[in-house]
Amino acid sequence: MSDQRVVVITGSGRGIGKGIAERLAKDGYAVVIADLDPKTAGETAQELVGKGFNAVSVAGDVSKKEDHEKFVNKAVEEFGRLDTYINNAGIAQIKLLQDVTPEDMERIFKINVFGDLYGIQAATEQFRRQDDGERIRKIINASSIAGHIAFDLLGAYSATKFAVRGLTQAAAKEVGRDHITVNAYCPGIVGTDMWDLIDAKMVELKGGETGQYLKQYAQSITLGRVETAEDVANYVSYLASPDSDYMTGQSVQIDGGIQFI
Ligand SMILES: NC(=O)c1ccc[n+]([C@@H]2O[C@H](COP(=O)([O-])OP(=O)(O)OC[C@H]3O[C@@H](n4cnc5c(N)ncnc54)[C@H](O)[C@@H]3O)[C@@H](O)[C@H]2O)c1
């Protein structure tokens, strides 16, 4: 069996997840691209294979517990083991809390929070099945700066990202003795499709022009530019590497200096 490290990354057909996949492939990982969209997942995996990396894709929905088991099984079938599981997939929702329906709340919690819980469970089960001795295995979750300080119009989303920090801390305490660490990355304003959607919805709700709100929010960034998927991936690379073996339960903001807490 190869001793190449193996990672599952949810929501990695595009955006931040894709950036993480590219970086971890360069770091030496075999990568399982797991996404709701089989087309982007397949294309991303093909791009990586075309560059000489080990990658496969698998379609599934993070809000379904059994799909996380499918993602883990894919890693084990294709590459023989699992070292790192990244709960990256998530959705945003732009609404005043007053207008959020029970269905809205249920949908965003099912993907952003239940999805991470199921990922933690599936990865932990696999890690416990593997005989890895003292080797540290890793679970990494996507929270957000909105998981530290809530944003208006992003109330439900912010609540899910606070919940991700809670899950990260509790899981870290529960699985530490199994040589598993659990940490989260908290990006700021990243120029992905998610922010295009946030901007478009804000224009719909408050008026103005396309791009106006991204620009407005970007003015709060100390380093003076919108974050890229690569900026996030640089930090996730550390979390996925042995250099972070002594770190667990942390949710660190990587945001170009928007919030100082
Ligand atoms: N973009 C930002 O500014 C920003 C900031 C902070 C945190 N985040 C978080 O980072 C993560 C990635 O964000 P992004 O900007 O790349 O988003 P994105 O919308 O560009 O990409 C999300 C990916 O997740 C997939 N996905 C969505 N629902 C899914 C489901 N139910 N099951 C499986 N896959 C699903 C999509 O198909 C897509 O490929 C999210 O958790 C998000 O909340 C993003």
PDB file of C-alpha atoms and ligand atoms in Angstrom:
ATOM      1  CA  MET A   1       0.000   0.000   0.000  1.00  0.00           C
ATOM      2  CA  SER A   2       1.240   3.498  -0.821  1.00  0.00           C
ATOM      3  CA  ASP A   3       2.064   5.784   2.112  1.00  0.00           C
ATOM      4  CA  GLN A   4       0.709   8.840   0.291  1.00  0.00           C
ATOM      5  CA  ARG A   5      -1.582  10.911   2.522  1.00  0.00           C
ATOM      6  CA  VAL A   6      -5.238  10.967   1.431  1.00  0.00           C
ATOM      7  CA  VAL A   7      -7.755  13.802   1.824  1.00  0.00           C
ATOM      8  CA  VAL A   8     -11.487  14.132   1.185  1.00  0.00           C
ATOM      9  CA  ILE A   9     -12.571  17.713   0.480  1.00  0.00           C
ATOM     10  CA  THR A  10     -16.299  18.451   0.289  1.00  0.00           C
ATOM     11  CA  GLY A  11     -17.535  21.211  -2.017  1.00  0.00           C
ATOM     12  CA  SER A  12     -14.271  21.102  -3.959  1.00  0.00           C
ATOM     13  CA  GLY A  13     -15.620  21.246  -7.507  1.00  0.00           C
ATOM     14  CA  ARG A  14     -15.131  25.028  -7.422  1.00  0.00           C
ATOM     15  CA  GLY A  15     -14.252  28.004  -5.238  1.00  0.00           C
ATOM     16  CA  ILE A  16     -12.289  27.680  -2.003  1.00  0.00           C
ATOM     17  CA  GLY A  17     -12.581  23.881  -2.007  1.00  0.00           C
ATOM     18  CA  LYS A  18     -10.996  23.685  -5.449  1.00  0.00           C
ATOM     19  CA  GLY A  19      -8.174  25.975  -4.315  1.00  0.00           C
ATOM     20  CA  ILE A  20      -7.573  23.699  -1.321  1.00  0.00           C
ATOM     21  CA  ALA A  21      -7.588  20.622  -3.570  1.00  0.00           C
ATOM     22  CA  GLU A  22      -4.959  22.137  -5.872  1.00  0.00           C
ATOM     23  CA  ARG A  23      -2.743  23.111  -2.940  1.00  0.00           C
ATOM     24  CA  LEU A  24      -2.997  19.798  -1.087  1.00  0.00           C
ATOM     25  CA  ALA A  25      -2.289  17.876  -4.309  1.00  0.00           C
ATOM     26  CA  LYS A  26       0.923  19.948  -4.637  1.00  0.00           C
ATOM     27  CA  ASP A  27       1.665  19.192  -0.964  1.00  0.00           C
ATOM     28  CA  GLY A  28       1.641  15.485  -1.843  1.00  0.00           C
ATOM     29  CA  TYR A  29      -1.876  14.424  -0.963  1.00  0.00           C
ATOM     30  CA  ALA A  30      -4.075  12.102  -3.043  1.00  0.00           C
ATOM     31  CA  VAL A  31      -7.323  14.039  -3.292  1.00  0.00           C
ATOM     32  CA  VAL A  32     -10.983  12.988  -3.308  1.00  0.00           C
ATOM     33  CA  ILE A  33     -13.059  15.776  -4.843  1.00  0.00           C
ATOM     34  CA  ALA A  34     -16.544  15.424  -3.295  1.00  0.00           C
ATOM     35  CA  ASP A  35     -19.277  17.762  -4.508  1.00  0.00           C
ATOM     36  CA  LEU A  36     -23.013  17.976  -5.112  1.00  0.00           C
ATOM     37  CA  ASP A  37     -22.233  18.874  -8.724  1.00  0.00           C
ATOM     38  CA  PRO A  38     -20.763  15.818 -10.485  1.00  0.00           C
ATOM     39  CA  LYS A  39     -19.679  17.932 -13.483  1.00  0.00           C
ATOM     40  CA  THR A  40     -17.424  20.411 -11.666  1.00  0.00           C
ATOM     41  CA  ALA A  41     -16.198  17.639  -9.363  1.00  0.00           C
ATOM     42  CA  GLY A  42     -15.216  15.489 -12.359  1.00  0.00           C
ATOM     43  CA  GLU A  43     -13.572  18.416 -14.161  1.00  0.00           C
ATOM     44  CA  THR A  44     -11.530  19.427 -11.110  1.00  0.00           C
ATOM     45  CA  ALA A  45     -10.344  15.859 -10.574  1.00  0.00           C
ATOM     46  CA  GLN A  46      -9.449  15.579 -14.276  1.00  0.00           C
ATOM     47  CA  GLU A  47      -7.482  18.842 -14.146  1.00  0.00           C
ATOM     48  CA  LEU A  48      -5.453  17.496 -11.236  1.00  0.00           C
ATOM     49  CA  VAL A  49      -4.874  14.128 -12.907  1.00  0.00           C
ATOM     50  CA  GLY A  50      -3.806  16.026 -16.056  1.00  0.00           C
ATOM     51  CA  LYS A  51      -1.109  17.728 -13.949  1.00  0.00           C
ATOM     52  CA  GLY A  52       0.146  14.351 -12.745  1.00  0.00           C
ATOM     53  CA  PHE A  53      -1.560  14.261  -9.328  1.00  0.00           C
ATOM     54  CA  ASN A  54      -3.671  11.482  -7.795  1.00  0.00           C
ATOM     55  CA  ALA A  55      -7.303  12.620  -7.716  1.00  0.00           C
ATOM     56  CA  VAL A  56     -10.799  11.180  -8.097  1.00  0.00           C
ATOM     57  CA  SER A  57     -14.265  12.657  -7.884  1.00  0.00           C
ATOM     58  CA  VAL A  58     -17.412  11.519  -6.145  1.00  0.00           C
ATOM     59  CA  ALA A  59     -20.847  13.152  -6.207  1.00  0.00           C
ATOM     60  CA  GLY A  60     -22.904  13.513  -3.057  1.00  0.00           C
ATOM     61  CA  ASP A  61     -24.825  15.798  -0.749  1.00  0.00           C
ATOM     62  CA  VAL A  62     -23.195  16.760   2.563  1.00  0.00           C
ATOM     63  CA  SER A  63     -26.603  17.099   4.211  1.00  0.00           C
ATOM     64  CA  LYS A  64     -26.973  13.312   3.901  1.00  0.00           C
ATOM     65  CA  LYS A  65     -25.077  11.212   6.441  1.00  0.00           C
ATOM     66  CA  GLU A  66     -24.713   8.248   4.075  1.00  0.00           C
ATOM     67  CA  ASP A  67     -23.013  10.430   1.450  1.00  0.00           C
ATOM     68  CA  HIS A  68     -20.129  11.152   3.834  1.00  0.00           C
ATOM     69  CA  GLU A  69     -19.716   7.399   4.228  1.00  0.00           C
ATOM     70  CA  LYS A  70     -19.636   7.214   0.423  1.00  0.00           C
ATOM     71  CA  PHE A  71     -16.872   9.880   0.321  1.00  0.00           C
ATOM     72  CA  VAL A  72     -14.795   8.012   2.905  1.00  0.00           C
ATOM     73  CA  ASN A  73     -15.307   4.689   1.101  1.00  0.00           C
ATOM     74  CA  LYS A  74     -14.158   6.288  -2.142  1.00  0.00           C
ATOM     75  CA  ALA A  75     -10.915   7.416  -0.461  1.00  0.00           C
ATOM     76  CA  VAL A  76     -10.293   3.950   0.973  1.00  0.00           C
ATOM     77  CA  GLU A  77     -11.195   2.076  -2.247  1.00  0.00           C
ATOM     78  CA  GLU A  78      -9.083   4.322  -4.471  1.00  0.00           C
ATOM     79  CA  PHE A  79      -6.154   5.190  -2.233  1.00  0.00           C
ATOM     80  CA  GLY A  80      -6.265   2.705   0.657  1.00  0.00           C
ATOM     81  CA  ARG A  81      -6.683   5.072   3.624  1.00  0.00           C
ATOM     82  CA  LEU A  82      -7.828   8.435   4.951  1.00  0.00           C
ATOM     83  CA  ASP A  83      -5.631  11.044   6.662  1.00  0.00           C
ATOM     84  CA  THR A  84      -7.587  14.286   6.448  1.00  0.00           C
ATOM     85  CA  TYR A  85     -11.276  15.144   6.022  1.00  0.00           C
ATOM     86  CA  ILE A  86     -12.236  18.702   5.083  1.00  0.00           C
ATOM     87  CA  ASN A  87     -15.827  19.826   5.629  1.00  0.00           C
ATOM     88  CA  ASN A  88     -15.629  22.725   3.190  1.00  0.00           C
ATOM     89  CA  ALA A  89     -19.048  22.655   1.445  1.00  0.00           C
ATOM     90  CA  GLY A  90     -21.451  25.350   2.572  1.00  0.00           C
ATOM     91  CA  ILE A  91     -24.137  27.699   1.336  1.00  0.00           C
ATOM     92  CA  ALA A  92     -24.956  31.330   2.092  1.00  0.00           C
ATOM     93  CA  GLN A  93     -28.342  32.951   2.521  1.00  0.00           C
ATOM     94  CA  ILE A  94     -29.042  36.664   2.337  1.00  0.00           C
ATOM     95  CA  LYS A  95     -32.194  37.658   4.192  1.00  0.00           C
ATOM     96  CA  LEU A  96     -33.329  39.742   7.119  1.00  0.00           C
ATOM     97  CA  LEU A  97     -33.900  37.431  10.080  1.00  0.00           C
ATOM     98  CA  GLN A  98     -37.488  38.674  10.083  1.00  0.00           C
ATOM     99  CA  ASP A  99     -37.993  37.033   6.671  1.00  0.00           C
ATOM    100  CA  VAL A 100     -36.187  33.739   7.327  1.00  0.00           C
ATOM    101  CA  THR A 101     -38.660  30.836   7.062  1.00  0.00           C
ATOM    102  CA  PRO A 102     -38.447  27.517   8.926  1.00  0.00           C
ATOM    103  CA  GLU A 103     -37.547  25.921   5.571  1.00  0.00           C
ATOM    104  CA  ASP A 104     -34.696  28.436   5.032  1.00  0.00           C
ATOM    105  CA  MET A 105     -33.307  27.764   8.492  1.00  0.00           C
ATOM    106  CA  GLU A 106     -33.616  24.003   8.115  1.00  0.00           C
ATOM    107  CA  ARG A 107     -31.893  23.987   4.718  1.00  0.00           C
ATOM    108  CA  ILE A 108     -28.882  26.074   5.753  1.00  0.00           C
ATOM    109  CA  PHE A 109     -28.389  24.162   9.025  1.00  0.00           C
ATOM    110  CA  LYS A 110     -28.708  20.810   7.210  1.00  0.00           C
ATOM    111  CA  ILE A 111     -25.849  21.714   4.852  1.00  0.00           C
ATOM    112  CA  ASN A 112     -23.557  23.909   6.968  1.00  0.00           C
ATOM    113  CA  VAL A 113     -23.959  22.278  10.392  1.00  0.00           C
ATOM    114  CA  PHE A 114     -25.453  18.783  10.075  1.00  0.00           C
ATOM    115  CA  GLY A 115     -23.145  18.336   7.071  1.00  0.00           C
ATOM    116  CA  ASP A 116     -20.078  19.040   9.221  1.00  0.00           C
ATOM    117  CA  LEU A 117     -21.343  16.800  12.032  1.00  0.00           C
ATOM    118  CA  TYR A 118     -21.808  13.871   9.609  1.00  0.00           C
ATOM    119  CA  GLY A 119     -18.361  14.511   8.154  1.00  0.00           C
ATOM    120  CA  ILE A 120     -16.806  14.479  11.635  1.00  0.00           C
ATOM    121  CA  GLN A 121     -18.613  11.214  12.404  1.00  0.00           C
ATOM    122  CA  ALA A 122     -17.696   9.443   9.148  1.00  0.00           C
ATOM    123  CA  ALA A 123     -14.044  10.517   9.304  1.00  0.00           C
ATOM    124  CA  THR A 124     -13.696   9.573  12.986  1.00  0.00           C
ATOM    125  CA  GLU A 125     -15.140   6.091  12.317  1.00  0.00           C
ATOM    126  CA  GLN A 126     -12.629   5.525   9.522  1.00  0.00           C
ATOM    127  CA  PHE A 127      -9.709   6.875  11.582  1.00  0.00           C
ATOM    128  CA  ARG A 128     -10.639   4.496  14.427  1.00  0.00           C
ATOM    129  CA  ARG A 129     -10.708   1.566  11.961  1.00  0.00           C
ATOM    130  CA  GLN A 130      -7.195   2.364  10.725  1.00  0.00           C
ATOM    131  CA  ASP A 131      -4.212   1.191  12.706  1.00  0.00           C
ATOM    132  CA  ASP A 132      -2.131   4.379  12.520  1.00  0.00           C
ATOM    133  CA  GLY A 133      -0.303   4.259  15.844  1.00  0.00           C
ATOM    134  CA  GLU A 134       0.605   7.769  17.018  1.00  0.00           C
ATOM    135  CA  ARG A 135       0.098   9.361  13.604  1.00  0.00           C
ATOM    136  CA  ILE A 136      -2.162  12.417  13.817  1.00  0.00           C
ATOM    137  CA  ARG A 137      -5.214  12.417  11.552  1.00  0.00           C
ATOM    138  CA  LYS A 138      -7.061  15.643  10.800  1.00  0.00           C
ATOM    139  CA  ILE A 139     -10.587  16.990  10.505  1.00  0.00           C
ATOM    140  CA  ILE A 140     -10.827  20.547   9.180  1.00  0.00           C
ATOM    141  CA  ASN A 141     -14.056  22.556   8.997  1.00  0.00           C
ATOM    142  CA  ALA A 142     -15.017  25.729   7.136  1.00  0.00           C
ATOM    143  CA  SER A 143     -16.281  28.402   9.494  1.00  0.00           C
ATOM    144  CA  SER A 144     -16.045  32.120   8.618  1.00  0.00           C
ATOM    145  CA  ILE A 145     -15.369  35.560  10.034  1.00  0.00           C
ATOM    146  CA  ALA A 146     -19.196  35.522  10.308  1.00  0.00           C
ATOM    147  CA  GLY A 147     -18.702  32.684  12.815  1.00  0.00           C
ATOM    148  CA  HIS A 148     -16.905  35.150  15.124  1.00  0.00           C
ATOM    149  CA  ILE A 149     -19.009  38.292  14.629  1.00  0.00           C
ATOM    150  CA  ALA A 150     -22.422  37.983  12.961  1.00  0.00           C
ATOM    151  CA  PHE A 151     -23.271  40.016   9.857  1.00  0.00           C
ATOM    152  CA  ASP A 152     -26.660  41.596   9.252  1.00  0.00           C
ATOM    153  CA  LEU A 153     -28.557  40.062   6.296  1.00  0.00           C
ATOM    154  CA  LEU A 154     -26.399  36.969   6.910  1.00  0.00           C
ATOM    155  CA  GLY A 155     -27.977  36.080  10.264  1.00  0.00           C
ATOM    156  CA  ALA A 156     -28.870  32.455   9.563  1.00  0.00           C
ATOM    157  CA  TYR A 157     -25.515  31.918   7.830  1.00  0.00           C
ATOM    158  CA  SER A 158     -23.649  33.501  10.748  1.00  0.00           C
ATOM    159  CA  ALA A 159     -25.512  31.234  13.193  1.00  0.00           C
ATOM    160  CA  THR A 160     -24.389  28.160  11.226  1.00  0.00           C
ATOM    161  CA  LYS A 161     -20.772  29.318  11.248  1.00  0.00           C
ATOM    162  CA  PHE A 162     -20.860  29.972  15.032  1.00  0.00           C
ATOM    163  CA  ALA A 163     -22.205  26.410  15.320  1.00  0.00           C
ATOM    164  CA  VAL A 164     -19.269  25.091  13.274  1.00  0.00           C
ATOM    165  CA  ARG A 165     -16.873  26.611  15.841  1.00  0.00           C
ATOM    166  CA  GLY A 166     -18.810  24.859  18.611  1.00  0.00           C
ATOM    167  CA  LEU A 167     -18.662  21.514  16.830  1.00  0.00           C
ATOM    168  CA  THR A 168     -14.951  22.033  16.167  1.00  0.00           C
ATOM    169  CA  GLN A 169     -14.175  22.632  19.853  1.00  0.00           C
ATOM    170  CA  ALA A 170     -16.333  19.774  21.175  1.00  0.00           C
ATOM    171  CA  ALA A 171     -15.129  17.269  18.576  1.00  0.00           C
ATOM    172  CA  ALA A 172     -11.502  18.217  19.316  1.00  0.00           C
ATOM    173  CA  LYS A 173     -12.065  17.392  23.006  1.00  0.00           C
ATOM    174  CA  GLU A 174     -13.802  14.094  22.222  1.00  0.00           C
ATOM    175  CA  VAL A 175     -11.337  12.642  19.698  1.00  0.00           C
ATOM    176  CA  GLY A 176      -7.975  14.046  20.817  1.00  0.00           C
ATOM    177  CA  ARG A 177      -6.978  10.800  22.562  1.00  0.00           C
ATOM    178  CA  ASP A 178      -7.576   8.970  19.249  1.00  0.00           C
ATOM    179  CA  HIS A 179      -4.777  11.061  17.699  1.00  0.00           C
ATOM    180  CA  ILE A 180      -7.261  13.144  15.725  1.00  0.00           C
ATOM    181  CA  THR A 181      -7.173  16.948  15.619  1.00  0.00           C
ATOM    182  CA  VAL A 182     -10.140  19.134  14.674  1.00  0.00           C
ATOM    183  CA  ASN A 183      -9.642  22.732  13.566  1.00  0.00           C
ATOM    184  CA  ALA A 184     -11.493  25.281  11.438  1.00  0.00           C
ATOM    185  CA  TYR A 185     -10.505  28.000   8.983  1.00  0.00           C
ATOM    186  CA  CYS A 186     -12.457  31.250   8.986  1.00  0.00           C
ATOM    187  CA  PRO A 187     -12.055  33.094   5.677  1.00  0.00           C
ATOM    188  CA  GLY A 188     -13.027  36.732   5.183  1.00  0.00           C
ATOM    189  CA  ILE A 189     -14.304  38.011   1.844  1.00  0.00           C
ATOM    190  CA  VAL A 190     -13.241  35.560  -0.836  1.00  0.00           C
ATOM    191  CA  GLY A 191     -13.977  36.303  -4.500  1.00  0.00           C
ATOM    192  CA  THR A 192     -15.926  33.110  -5.295  1.00  0.00           C
ATOM    193  CA  ASP A 193     -19.393  32.384  -6.726  1.00  0.00           C
ATOM    194  CA  MET A 194     -20.681  32.601  -3.139  1.00  0.00           C
ATOM    195  CA  TRP A 195     -19.786  36.294  -2.948  1.00  0.00           C
ATOM    196  CA  ASP A 196     -21.275  36.928  -6.423  1.00  0.00           C
ATOM    197  CA  LEU A 197     -24.519  35.545  -5.017  1.00  0.00           C
ATOM    198  CA  ILE A 198     -24.280  37.612  -1.812  1.00  0.00           C
ATOM    199  CA  ASP A 199     -23.639  40.776  -3.854  1.00  0.00           C
ATOM    200  CA  ALA A 200     -26.521  40.047  -6.259  1.00  0.00           C
ATOM    201  CA  LYS A 201     -28.953  39.392  -3.397  1.00  0.00           C
ATOM    202  CA  MET A 202     -27.881  42.611  -1.631  1.00  0.00           C
ATOM    203  CA  VAL A 203     -28.532  44.570  -4.836  1.00  0.00           C
ATOM    204  CA  GLU A 204     -31.993  42.963  -4.950  1.00  0.00           C
ATOM    205  CA  LEU A 205     -32.733  43.859  -1.323  1.00  0.00           C
ATOM    206  CA  LYS A 206     -31.057  47.262  -0.984  1.00  0.00           C
ATOM    207  CA  GLY A 207     -30.684  48.545  -4.574  1.00  0.00           C
ATOM    208  CA  GLY A 208     -27.473  49.625  -6.319  1.00  0.00           C
ATOM    209  CA  GLU A 209     -25.233  48.078  -8.945  1.00  0.00           C
ATOM    210  CA  THR A 210     -23.690  44.651  -9.423  1.00  0.00           C
ATOM    211  CA  GLY A 211     -20.344  44.487  -7.602  1.00  0.00           C
ATOM    212  CA  GLN A 212     -21.169  47.425  -5.340  1.00  0.00           C
ATOM    213  CA  TYR A 213     -21.488  45.440  -2.104  1.00  0.00           C
ATOM    214  CA  LEU A 214     -18.429  43.287  -2.681  1.00  0.00           C
ATOM    215  CA  LYS A 215     -16.500  46.534  -3.210  1.00  0.00           C
ATOM    216  CA  GLN A 216     -18.050  48.127  -0.126  1.00  0.00           C
ATOM    217  CA  TYR A 217     -17.250  45.160   2.138  1.00  0.00           C
ATOM    218  CA  ALA A 218     -13.770  44.889   0.617  1.00  0.00           C
ATOM    219  CA  GLN A 219     -12.999  48.397   1.937  1.00  0.00           C
ATOM    220  CA  SER A 220     -12.868  46.871   5.426  1.00  0.00           C
ATOM    221  CA  ILE A 221      -9.892  44.657   4.466  1.00  0.00           C
ATOM    222  CA  THR A 222      -6.641  45.933   6.014  1.00  0.00           C
ATOM    223  CA  LEU A 223      -4.489  44.356   3.318  1.00  0.00           C
ATOM    224  CA  GLY A 224      -6.513  46.204   0.679  1.00  0.00           C
ATOM    225  CA  ARG A 225      -7.623  43.397  -1.620  1.00  0.00           C
ATOM    226  CA  VAL A 226     -10.271  40.689  -1.802  1.00  0.00           C
ATOM    227  CA  GLU A 227      -9.131  37.273  -0.576  1.00  0.00           C
ATOM    228  CA  THR A 228      -8.458  34.468  -3.066  1.00  0.00           C
ATOM    229  CA  ALA A 229      -9.072  30.739  -2.722  1.00  0.00           C
ATOM    230  CA  GLU A 230      -5.271  30.358  -2.693  1.00  0.00           C
ATOM    231  CA  ASP A 231      -4.990  32.626   0.378  1.00  0.00           C
ATOM    232  CA  VAL A 232      -7.340  30.285   2.227  1.00  0.00           C
ATOM    233  CA  ALA A 233      -5.623  27.180   0.841  1.00  0.00           C
ATOM    234  CA  ASN A 234      -2.214  28.378   2.112  1.00  0.00           C
ATOM    235  CA  TYR A 235      -3.537  28.252   5.662  1.00  0.00           C
ATOM    236  CA  VAL A 236      -5.453  24.981   5.170  1.00  0.00           C
ATOM    237  CA  SER A 237      -2.201  23.482   3.869  1.00  0.00           C
ATOM    238  CA  TYR A 238      -0.698  24.181   7.315  1.00  0.00           C
ATOM    239  CA  LEU A 239      -3.730  22.690   9.090  1.00  0.00           C
ATOM    240  CA  ALA A 240      -3.436  19.564   6.904  1.00  0.00           C
ATOM    241  CA  SER A 241       0.319  19.205   7.472  1.00  0.00           C
ATOM    242  CA  PRO A 242       2.276  17.658  10.360  1.00  0.00           C
ATOM    243  CA  ASP A 243       3.380  21.219  11.309  1.00  0.00           C
ATOM    244  CA  SER A 244      -0.032  21.703  12.967  1.00  0.00           C
ATOM    245  CA  ASP A 245      -0.024  18.356  14.814  1.00  0.00           C
ATOM    246  CA  TYR A 246      -0.041  20.064  18.229  1.00  0.00           C
ATOM    247  CA  MET A 247      -2.981  22.365  17.414  1.00  0.00           C
ATOM    248  CA  THR A 248      -6.601  21.370  17.996  1.00  0.00           C
ATOM    249  CA  GLY A 249     -10.012  22.936  18.604  1.00  0.00           C
ATOM    250  CA  GLN A 250      -9.044  26.254  17.002  1.00  0.00           C
ATOM    251  CA  SER A 251     -11.021  28.384  14.521  1.00  0.00           C
ATOM    252  CA  VAL A 252      -8.577  30.894  13.093  1.00  0.00           C
ATOM    253  CA  GLN A 253      -9.522  33.920  10.989  1.00  0.00           C
ATOM    254  CA  ILE A 254      -7.605  34.211   7.729  1.00  0.00           C
ATOM    255  CA  ASP A 255      -9.194  37.393   6.401  1.00  0.00           C
ATOM    256  CA  GLY A 256      -6.535  39.956   5.409  1.00  0.00           C
ATOM    257  CA  GLY A 257      -7.244  41.828   8.636  1.00  0.00           C
ATOM    258  CA  ILE A 258     -10.982  42.489   8.795  1.00  0.00           C
ATOM    259  CA  GLN A 259     -11.654  41.481  12.376  1.00  0.00           C
ATOM    260  CA  PHE A 260      -9.141  41.652  15.207  1.00  0.00           C
ATOM    261  CA  ILE A 261     -10.465  39.227  17.810  1.00  0.00           C
TER     262      ILE A 261
HETATM  263  N1  LIG B   1     -16.570  33.009  -0.184  1.00  0.00           N
HETATM  264  C1  LIG B   1     -16.380  33.543   0.987  1.00  0.00           C
HETATM  265  O1  LIG B   1     -16.177  34.756   1.091  1.00  0.00           O
HETATM  266  C2  LIG B   1     -16.377  32.698   2.233  1.00  0.00           C
HETATM  267  C3  LIG B   1     -16.046  33.332   3.452  1.00  0.00           C
HETATM  268  C4  LIG B   1     -16.043  32.603   4.619  1.00  0.00           C
HETATM  269  C5  LIG B   1     -16.368  31.260   4.604  1.00  0.00           C
HETATM  270  N2  LIG B   1     -16.677  30.651   3.419  1.00  0.00           N
HETATM  271  C6  LIG B   1     -17.017  29.224   3.470  1.00  0.00           C
HETATM  272  O2  LIG B   1     -16.111  28.498   2.662  1.00  0.00           O
HETATM  273  C7  LIG B   1     -16.772  27.355   2.098  1.00  0.00           C
HETATM  274  C8  LIG B   1     -16.612  27.364   0.578  1.00  0.00           C
HETATM  275  O3  LIG B   1     -17.171  28.578   0.077  1.00  0.00           O
HETATM  276  P1  LIG B   1     -17.030  29.041  -1.460  1.00  0.00           P
HETATM  277  O4  LIG B   1     -16.976  30.504  -1.437  1.00  0.00           O
HETATM  278  O5  LIG B   1     -15.993  28.260  -2.152  1.00  0.00           O
HETATM  279  O6  LIG B   1     -18.491  28.612  -1.989  1.00  0.00           O
HETATM  280  P2  LIG B   1     -18.962  28.277  -3.503  1.00  0.00           P
HETATM  281  O7  LIG B   1     -20.437  28.492  -3.487  1.00  0.00           O
HETATM  282  O8  LIG B   1     -18.143  28.998  -4.498  1.00  0.00           O
HETATM  283  O9  LIG B   1     -18.649  26.711  -3.621  1.00  0.00           O
HETATM  284  C9  LIG B   1     -19.310  25.799  -2.790  1.00  0.00           C
HETATM  285  C10 LIG B   1     -19.148  24.394  -3.355  1.00  0.00           C
HETATM  286  O10 LIG B   1     -19.872  23.517  -2.468  1.00  0.00           O
HETATM  287  C11 LIG B   1     -20.736  22.689  -3.225  1.00  0.00           C
HETATM  288  N3  LIG B   1     -21.930  22.360  -2.434  1.00  0.00           N
HETATM  289  C12 LIG B   1     -22.955  23.181  -2.095  1.00  0.00           C
HETATM  290  N4  LIG B   1     -23.882  22.498  -1.401  1.00  0.00           N
HETATM  291  C13 LIG B   1     -23.421  21.224  -1.301  1.00  0.00           C
HETATM  292  C14 LIG B   1     -23.953  20.044  -0.711  1.00  0.00           C
HETATM  293  N5  LIG B   1     -25.142  20.039  -0.097  1.00  0.00           N
HETATM  294  N6  LIG B   1     -23.222  18.909  -0.783  1.00  0.00           N
HETATM  295  C15 LIG B   1     -22.025  18.890  -1.427  1.00  0.00           C
HETATM  296  N7  LIG B   1     -21.477  19.979  -2.009  1.00  0.00           N
HETATM  297  C16 LIG B   1     -22.185  21.126  -1.952  1.00  0.00           C
HETATM  298  C17 LIG B   1     -21.092  23.499  -4.467  1.00  0.00           C
HETATM  299  O11 LIG B   1     -21.515  22.642  -5.529  1.00  0.00           O
HETATM  300  C18 LIG B   1     -19.777  24.215  -4.746  1.00  0.00           C
HETATM  301  O12 LIG B   1     -18.914  23.439  -5.553  1.00  0.00           O
HETATM  302  C19 LIG B   1     -18.218  27.447   2.564  1.00  0.00           C
HETATM  303  O13 LIG B   1     -18.412  26.648   3.720  1.00  0.00           O
HETATM  304  C20 LIG B   1     -18.389  28.908   2.926  1.00  0.00           C
HETATM  305  O14 LIG B   1     -19.413  29.130   3.853  1.00  0.00           O
HETATM  306  C21 LIG B   1     -16.693  31.337   2.244  1.00  0.00           C
END
